[in-house]
XYZ file of C-alpha atoms in Angstrom:
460
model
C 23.861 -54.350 49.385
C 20.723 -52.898 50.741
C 19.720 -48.779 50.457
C 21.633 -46.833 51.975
C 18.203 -44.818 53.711
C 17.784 -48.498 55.426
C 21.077 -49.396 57.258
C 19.351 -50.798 60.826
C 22.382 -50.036 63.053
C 20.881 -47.211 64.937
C 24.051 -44.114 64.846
C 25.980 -42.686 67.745
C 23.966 -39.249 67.119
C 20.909 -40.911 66.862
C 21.735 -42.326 70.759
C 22.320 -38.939 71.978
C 19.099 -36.665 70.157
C 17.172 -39.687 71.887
C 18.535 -38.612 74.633
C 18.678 -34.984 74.608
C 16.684 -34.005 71.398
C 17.193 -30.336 71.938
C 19.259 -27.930 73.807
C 17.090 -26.001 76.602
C 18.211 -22.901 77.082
C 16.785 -19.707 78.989
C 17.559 -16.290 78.356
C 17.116 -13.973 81.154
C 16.984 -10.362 80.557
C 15.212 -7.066 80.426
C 13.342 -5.827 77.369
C 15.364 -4.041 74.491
C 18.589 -5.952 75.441
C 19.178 -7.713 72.697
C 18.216 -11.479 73.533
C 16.018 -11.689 70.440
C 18.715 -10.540 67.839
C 20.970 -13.132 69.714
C 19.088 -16.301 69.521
C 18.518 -15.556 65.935
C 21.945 -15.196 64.947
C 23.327 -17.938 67.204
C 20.763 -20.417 66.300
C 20.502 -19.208 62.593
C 16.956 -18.694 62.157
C 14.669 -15.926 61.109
C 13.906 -12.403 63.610
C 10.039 -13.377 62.120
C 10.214 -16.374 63.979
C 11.062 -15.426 66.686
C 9.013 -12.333 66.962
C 6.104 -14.081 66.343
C 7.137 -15.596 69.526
C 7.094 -12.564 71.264
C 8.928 -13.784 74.038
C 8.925 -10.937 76.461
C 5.447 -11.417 76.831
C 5.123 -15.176 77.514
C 5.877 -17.380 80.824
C 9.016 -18.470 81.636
C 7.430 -22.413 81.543
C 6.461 -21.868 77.973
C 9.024 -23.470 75.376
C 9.464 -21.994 72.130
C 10.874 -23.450 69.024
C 11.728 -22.557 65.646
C 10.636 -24.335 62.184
C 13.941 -23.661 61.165
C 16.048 -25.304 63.832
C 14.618 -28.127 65.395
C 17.729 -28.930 67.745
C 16.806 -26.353 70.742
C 14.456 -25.003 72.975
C 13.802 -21.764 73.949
C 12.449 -20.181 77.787
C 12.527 -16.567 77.950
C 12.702 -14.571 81.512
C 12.111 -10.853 81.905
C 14.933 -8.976 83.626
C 14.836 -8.618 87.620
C 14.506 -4.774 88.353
C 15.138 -3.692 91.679
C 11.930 -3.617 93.945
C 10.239 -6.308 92.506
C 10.961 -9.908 93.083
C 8.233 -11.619 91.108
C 10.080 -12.347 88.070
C 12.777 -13.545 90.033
C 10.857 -15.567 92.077
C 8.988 -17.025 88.819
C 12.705 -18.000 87.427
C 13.711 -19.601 90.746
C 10.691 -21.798 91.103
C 11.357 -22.973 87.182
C 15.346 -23.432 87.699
C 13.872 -25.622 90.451
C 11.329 -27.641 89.085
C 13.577 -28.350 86.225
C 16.435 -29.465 88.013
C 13.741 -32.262 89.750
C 13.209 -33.422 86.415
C 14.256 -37.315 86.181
C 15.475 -36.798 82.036
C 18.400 -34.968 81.145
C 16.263 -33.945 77.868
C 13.499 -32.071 80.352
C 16.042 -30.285 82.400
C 17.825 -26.626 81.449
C 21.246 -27.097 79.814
C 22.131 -23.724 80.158
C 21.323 -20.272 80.795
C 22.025 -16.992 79.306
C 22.366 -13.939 81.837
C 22.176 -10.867 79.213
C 22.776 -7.516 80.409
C 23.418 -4.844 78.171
C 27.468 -3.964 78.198
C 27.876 -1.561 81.343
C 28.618 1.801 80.178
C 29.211 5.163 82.102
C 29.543 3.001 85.720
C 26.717 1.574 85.510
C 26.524 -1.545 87.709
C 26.481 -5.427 86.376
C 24.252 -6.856 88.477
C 21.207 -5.894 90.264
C 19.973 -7.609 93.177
C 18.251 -10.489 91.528
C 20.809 -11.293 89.105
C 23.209 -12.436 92.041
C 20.340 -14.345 93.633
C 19.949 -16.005 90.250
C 23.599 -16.909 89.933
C 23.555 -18.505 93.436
C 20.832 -20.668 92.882
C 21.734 -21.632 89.585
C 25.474 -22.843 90.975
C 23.701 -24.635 93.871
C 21.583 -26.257 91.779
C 24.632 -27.167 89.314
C 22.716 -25.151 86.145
C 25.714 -23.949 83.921
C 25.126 -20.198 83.163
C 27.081 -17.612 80.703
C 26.994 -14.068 81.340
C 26.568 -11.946 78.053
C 27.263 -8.342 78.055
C 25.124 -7.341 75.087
C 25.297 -4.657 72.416
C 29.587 -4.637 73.211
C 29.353 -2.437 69.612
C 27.853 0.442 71.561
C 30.683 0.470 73.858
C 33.234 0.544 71.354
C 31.519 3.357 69.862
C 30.942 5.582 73.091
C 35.057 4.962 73.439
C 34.980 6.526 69.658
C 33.433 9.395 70.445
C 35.484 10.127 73.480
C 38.545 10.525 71.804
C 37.295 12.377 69.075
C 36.709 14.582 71.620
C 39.901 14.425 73.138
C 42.003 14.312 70.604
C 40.852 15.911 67.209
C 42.336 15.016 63.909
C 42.802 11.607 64.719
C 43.581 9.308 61.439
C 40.855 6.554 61.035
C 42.721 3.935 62.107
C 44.277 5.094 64.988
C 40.899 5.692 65.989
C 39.623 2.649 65.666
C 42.875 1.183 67.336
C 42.493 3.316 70.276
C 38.616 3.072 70.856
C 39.213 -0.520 70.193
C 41.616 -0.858 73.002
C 39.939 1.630 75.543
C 36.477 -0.350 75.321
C 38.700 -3.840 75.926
C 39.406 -2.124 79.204
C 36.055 -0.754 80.053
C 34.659 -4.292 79.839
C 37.653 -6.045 81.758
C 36.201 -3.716 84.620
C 32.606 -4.672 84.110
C 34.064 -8.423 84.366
C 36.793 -7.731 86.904
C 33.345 -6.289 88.780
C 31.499 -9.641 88.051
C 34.203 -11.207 89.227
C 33.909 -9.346 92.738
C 30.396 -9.915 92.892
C 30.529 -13.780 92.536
C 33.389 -13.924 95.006
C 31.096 -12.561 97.331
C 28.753 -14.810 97.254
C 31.178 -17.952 97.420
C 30.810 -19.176 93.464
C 33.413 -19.518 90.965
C 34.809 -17.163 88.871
C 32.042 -17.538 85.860
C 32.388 -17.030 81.689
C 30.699 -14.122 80.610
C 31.862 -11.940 77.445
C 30.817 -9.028 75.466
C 28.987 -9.669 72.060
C 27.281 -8.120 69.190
C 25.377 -9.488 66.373
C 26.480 -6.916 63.834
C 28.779 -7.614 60.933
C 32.373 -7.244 61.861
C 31.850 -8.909 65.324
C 31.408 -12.480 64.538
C 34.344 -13.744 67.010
C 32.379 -12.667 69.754
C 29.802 -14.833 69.348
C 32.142 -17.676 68.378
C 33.316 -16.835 72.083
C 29.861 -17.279 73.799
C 29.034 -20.462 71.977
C 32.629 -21.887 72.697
C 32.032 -20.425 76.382
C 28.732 -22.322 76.464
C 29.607 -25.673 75.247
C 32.678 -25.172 77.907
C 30.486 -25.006 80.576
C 27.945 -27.309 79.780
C 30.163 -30.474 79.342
C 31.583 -29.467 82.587
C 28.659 -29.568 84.442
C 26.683 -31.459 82.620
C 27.273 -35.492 82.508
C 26.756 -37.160 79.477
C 26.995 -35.646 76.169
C 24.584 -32.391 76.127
C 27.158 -30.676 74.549
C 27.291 -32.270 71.284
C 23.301 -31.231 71.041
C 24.836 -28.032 71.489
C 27.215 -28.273 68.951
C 24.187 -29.476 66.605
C 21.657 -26.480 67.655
C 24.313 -24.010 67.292
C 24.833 -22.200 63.607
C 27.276 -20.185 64.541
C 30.979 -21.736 65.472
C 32.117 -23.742 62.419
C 35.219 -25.483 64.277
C 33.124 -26.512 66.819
C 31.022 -28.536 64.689
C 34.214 -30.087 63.488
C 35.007 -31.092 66.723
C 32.054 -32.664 67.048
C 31.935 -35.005 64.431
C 35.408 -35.802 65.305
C 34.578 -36.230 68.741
C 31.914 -38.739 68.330
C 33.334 -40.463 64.956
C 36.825 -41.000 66.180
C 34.733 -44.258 68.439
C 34.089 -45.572 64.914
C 37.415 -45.105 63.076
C 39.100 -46.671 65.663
C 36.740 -49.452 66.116
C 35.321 -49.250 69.782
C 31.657 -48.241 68.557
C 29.424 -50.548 70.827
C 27.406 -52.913 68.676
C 29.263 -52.652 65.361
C 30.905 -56.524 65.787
C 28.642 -57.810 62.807
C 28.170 -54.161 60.829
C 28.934 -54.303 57.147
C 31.228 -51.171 55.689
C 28.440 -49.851 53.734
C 26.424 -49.683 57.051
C 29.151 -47.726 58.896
C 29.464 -45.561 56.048
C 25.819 -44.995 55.353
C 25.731 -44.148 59.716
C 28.958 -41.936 59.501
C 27.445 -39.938 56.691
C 23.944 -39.364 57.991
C 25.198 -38.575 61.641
C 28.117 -35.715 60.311
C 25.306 -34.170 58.112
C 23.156 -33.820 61.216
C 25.864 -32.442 63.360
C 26.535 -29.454 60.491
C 22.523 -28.925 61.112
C 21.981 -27.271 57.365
C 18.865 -25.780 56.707
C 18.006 -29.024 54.038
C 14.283 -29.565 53.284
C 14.307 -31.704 51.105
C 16.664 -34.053 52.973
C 19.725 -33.718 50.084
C 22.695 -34.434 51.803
C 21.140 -37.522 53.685
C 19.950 -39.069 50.421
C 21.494 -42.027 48.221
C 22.605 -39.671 45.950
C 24.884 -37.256 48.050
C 25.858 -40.526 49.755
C 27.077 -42.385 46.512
C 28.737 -39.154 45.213
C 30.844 -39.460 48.326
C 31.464 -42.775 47.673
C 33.189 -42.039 44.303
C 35.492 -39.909 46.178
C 36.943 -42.535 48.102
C 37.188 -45.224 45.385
C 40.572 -44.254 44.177
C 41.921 -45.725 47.966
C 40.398 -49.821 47.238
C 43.144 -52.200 45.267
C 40.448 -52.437 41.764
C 41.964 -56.065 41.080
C 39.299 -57.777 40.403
C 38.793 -60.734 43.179
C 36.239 -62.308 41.506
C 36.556 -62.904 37.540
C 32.390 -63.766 37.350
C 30.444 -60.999 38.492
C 27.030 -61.393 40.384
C 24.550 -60.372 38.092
C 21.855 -60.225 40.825
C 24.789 -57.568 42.693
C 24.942 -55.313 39.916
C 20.723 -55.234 39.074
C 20.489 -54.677 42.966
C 22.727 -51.862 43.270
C 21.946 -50.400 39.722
C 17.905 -50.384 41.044
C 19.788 -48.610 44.416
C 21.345 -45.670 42.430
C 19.072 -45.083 40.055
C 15.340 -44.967 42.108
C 15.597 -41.473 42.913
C 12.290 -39.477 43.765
C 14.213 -36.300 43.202
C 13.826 -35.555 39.542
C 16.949 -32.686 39.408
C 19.259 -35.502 41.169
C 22.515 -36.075 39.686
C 23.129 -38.593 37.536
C 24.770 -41.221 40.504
C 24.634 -43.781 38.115
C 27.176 -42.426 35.526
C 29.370 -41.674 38.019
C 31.818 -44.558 37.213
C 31.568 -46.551 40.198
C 33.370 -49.936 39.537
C 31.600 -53.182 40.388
C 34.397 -54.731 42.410
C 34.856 -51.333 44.274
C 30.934 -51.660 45.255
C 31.373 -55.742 45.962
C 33.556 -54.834 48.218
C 32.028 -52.100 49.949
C 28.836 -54.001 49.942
C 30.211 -57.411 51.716
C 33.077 -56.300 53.839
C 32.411 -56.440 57.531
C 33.606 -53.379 59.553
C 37.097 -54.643 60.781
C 39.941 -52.635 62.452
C 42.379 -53.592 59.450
C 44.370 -51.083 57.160
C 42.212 -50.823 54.253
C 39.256 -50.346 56.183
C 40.440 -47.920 58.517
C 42.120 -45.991 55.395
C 38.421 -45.870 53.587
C 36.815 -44.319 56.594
C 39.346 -41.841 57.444
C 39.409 -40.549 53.886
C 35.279 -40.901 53.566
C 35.034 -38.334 56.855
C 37.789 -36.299 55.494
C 36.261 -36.085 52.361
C 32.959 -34.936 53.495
C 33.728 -32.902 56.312
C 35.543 -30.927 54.238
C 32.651 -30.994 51.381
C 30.262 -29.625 53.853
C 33.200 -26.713 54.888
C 33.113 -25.626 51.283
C 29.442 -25.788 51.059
C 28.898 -24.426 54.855
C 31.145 -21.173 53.122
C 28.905 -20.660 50.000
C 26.100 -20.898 52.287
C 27.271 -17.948 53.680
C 26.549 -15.271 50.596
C 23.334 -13.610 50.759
C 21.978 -14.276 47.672
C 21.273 -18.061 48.427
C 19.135 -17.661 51.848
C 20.723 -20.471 53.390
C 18.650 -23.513 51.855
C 20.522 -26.045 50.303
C 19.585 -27.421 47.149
C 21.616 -29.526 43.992
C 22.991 -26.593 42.335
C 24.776 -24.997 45.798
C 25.700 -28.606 46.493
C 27.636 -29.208 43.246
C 29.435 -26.408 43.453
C 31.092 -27.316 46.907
C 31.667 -31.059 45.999
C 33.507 -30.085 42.989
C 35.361 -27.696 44.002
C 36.925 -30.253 46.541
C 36.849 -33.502 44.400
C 38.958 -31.433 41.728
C 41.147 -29.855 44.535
C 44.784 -30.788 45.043
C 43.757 -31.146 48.776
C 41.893 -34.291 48.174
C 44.408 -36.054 46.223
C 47.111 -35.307 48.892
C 44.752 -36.564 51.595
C 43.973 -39.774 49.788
C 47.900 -40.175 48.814
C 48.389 -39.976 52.388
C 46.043 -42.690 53.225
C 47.667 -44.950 51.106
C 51.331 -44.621 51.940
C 50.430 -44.293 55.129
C 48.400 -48.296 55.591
C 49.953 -49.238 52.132
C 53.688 -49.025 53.320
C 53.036 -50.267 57.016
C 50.633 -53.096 55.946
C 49.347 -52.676 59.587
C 46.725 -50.549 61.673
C 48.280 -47.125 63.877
C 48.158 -47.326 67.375
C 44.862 -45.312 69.090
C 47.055 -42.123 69.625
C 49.143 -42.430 66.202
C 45.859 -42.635 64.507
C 43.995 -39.393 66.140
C 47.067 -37.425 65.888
C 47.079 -38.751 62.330
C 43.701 -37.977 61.549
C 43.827 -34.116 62.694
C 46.946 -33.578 61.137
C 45.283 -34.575 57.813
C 41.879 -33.014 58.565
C 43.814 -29.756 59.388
C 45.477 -30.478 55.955
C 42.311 -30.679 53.944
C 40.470 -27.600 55.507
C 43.716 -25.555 55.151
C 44.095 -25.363 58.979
């Protein structure tokens, strides 16, 4: 059994980031509304970053990435204000010169049209807005329109009817200023709407957002709007980059690793004719942590360890009769020298963990065949991470630990799955469901399968 860090097979991810290594986006929009705040929350990076940046300031040819997210690319474009058609004629020459490019990678994936939520009749688009959108549908660009700062609509709708109706309990005011600015921006859309009819485009996505607490669906809706659009327009698969970049829609991420792992469950990955399990595995692993796109420095959940601590979880689902009465002595020195070499002195102790040698034989010579046990293993290893990296992708989410991952936040989600009743239904599941049948599920039977037990384990 070789490292796990050195499985050759090169991953279904891996194909697409050479391919499209980061999303390429370009905001367009006028100072002050709100593009900044937007890329930092959707992308999950710093507001230093990016005003270090300064992106109102720069060309619209200059890319700008962050330290912290490596998975997309930034253009910025000031807002077209009526009289003046040199920014719009800077953005049209770029949309163009980037939709001659010959590499999906070098051309723009999407774009962002921000305009701050219309408010008191103001209009949605000026003049070069709907010269934009015209160009960008010729050339086949997929654009979102974002109606920014929707918060400050909600609360002009608040302070009307505490005007017009004092005394008001606190939540029937928030009810009714709730509904009223619902209204006020399906006008501003039903108006969009007009305006692209006009100019003989579909109907496009656009929403209302705000990056404050208490609005987080709303920016779940743009990125699920986004990735929407771009793998309609878009051939190939520029929306899983997109599903990478973005830190900001959990089930999409899901999605994604479903999407792109179901090829290897079900055995149609090109290439993987000769692959031993441990190779799949070590792929399948590696690829799902890059999809989730943690902030991980030191490269934790990709390691040996993480890896092998997985690997205990699934044990319980191999037969542990032994096959072979004489064990290999040069199999157990070569994995014990695997799972103990770690250059990470706080690493946990993978070696203790009571992995059995005929558990690791077996992982270690089977070859990757579409039979029962194997396909049980691998649905129960993705189900068993995926929902490992939910639990950790939720502590993640309290302040006081800044979004880095290290051993400590790490142990905390992987135990509280592996002692979870969740994980022993799942893997009781696996085996009655291959151990009764004694055969592999159909393609259909198996992906209905598999969601119905993923949905099970993240308590869907």
């Amino acid at each position: 059994m070789g490292s796990w860090d050195e499985a050759s097979t090169e991953s279904t991810i891996d194909g697409i980031l050479k391919n499209i290594p980061r999303f390429r986006i370009l905001c367009v929009g006028g100072s002050g509304v709100g593009k900044s705040s937007l890329i930092n929350r959707v992308f999950g990076i710093t507001e230093a970053k990016v005003s270090t940046y300064a992106p109102g300031e720069a060309s619209i040819d200059q890319e700008f990435v962050s330290d912290e997210n490596k998975y997309f690319v930034l253009h910025d474009s000031k807002g077209f204000e009526p009289g003046n058609n040199i920014n719009f004629e800077l953005a049209a020459k770029f949309l163009q010169e980037r939709n001659d490019k010959k590499l999906l990678k070098d051309r723009l994936h999407a774009i962002w049209l921000c305009t701050e939520t219309p408010r008191a009749g103001r209009r949605v688009l000026e003049g070069g807005e709907k010269k934009l959108l015209a160009l960008a549908y010729k050339l086949g660009t997929p654009v979102v329109v974002v109606f920014t700062k929707y918060d400050l609509l909600e609360w002009c709708k608040r302070l009307e009817e505490e005007e017009e109706e004092e005394g008001l309990d606190e939540e029937t005011l928030r009810t009714k200023s709730e509904m009223n600015a619902r209204v006020a921006l399906k006008a501003s859309v039903d108006s969009l709407n007009r305006s692209t009819a006009v100019l003989n485009i579909p109907t496009l996505p656009c929403t209302g957002i705000s990056v404050f607490q208490g609005y987080e669906g709303t920016i779940a809706t743009l990125v699920d709007m986004t990735r929407n659009i771009v793998e309609e327009r878009l051939k190939g698969d520029a929306w899983v980059t997109w599903a990478i970049a973005q830190r900001a829609n959990l089930p999409m991420k899901i999605e994604a690793c479903v999407d792109v792992y179901y090829r290897a469950l079900t055995g149609i990955t090109p290439g993987t004719g000769n692959m031993l399990l441990w190779e799949c595995l070590a792929q399948v692993h590696r690829d799902i942590v890059t999809c989730w796109n943690f902030r991980d420095k030191s490269k934790i959940l990709g390691g040996t360890e993480f890896m092998l601590l997985m690997l205990y979880l699934v044990q319980d689902l191999k037969d542990q009769s032994p096959t072979n009465p004489t064990p290999s002595l040069d199999k157990i020195r070569q994995f014990v020298q695997l799972i103990t070499t770690s250059t990470i002195s706080i690493a946990p102790p993978a070696a203790n963990l009571g992995l059995t040698y005929f558990f690791v034989k077996w992982v270690s010579d089977a070859v990757l065949q579409h039979t029962p046990e194997v396909e049980a293993l691998l649905m129960a290893y993705i189900i068993d991470l995926i929902s490992v990296l939910k639990a950790l992708f939720d502590l993640m989410l309290k302040p006081d630990l800044a979004g880095t991952i290290n051993w400590e936040v790490l142990k905390g989600a992987f135990e509280d799955y592996e002692r979870s009743n969740r994980r022993k239904d799942i893997h009781d599941s696996c085996r009655s469901l291959y151990g009764t049948r004694g055969q592999i599920l159909s393609r259909e039977n198996f992906r209905q399968m598999f969601k119905r037990l993923l949905d099970q384990s993240l308590g869907r």
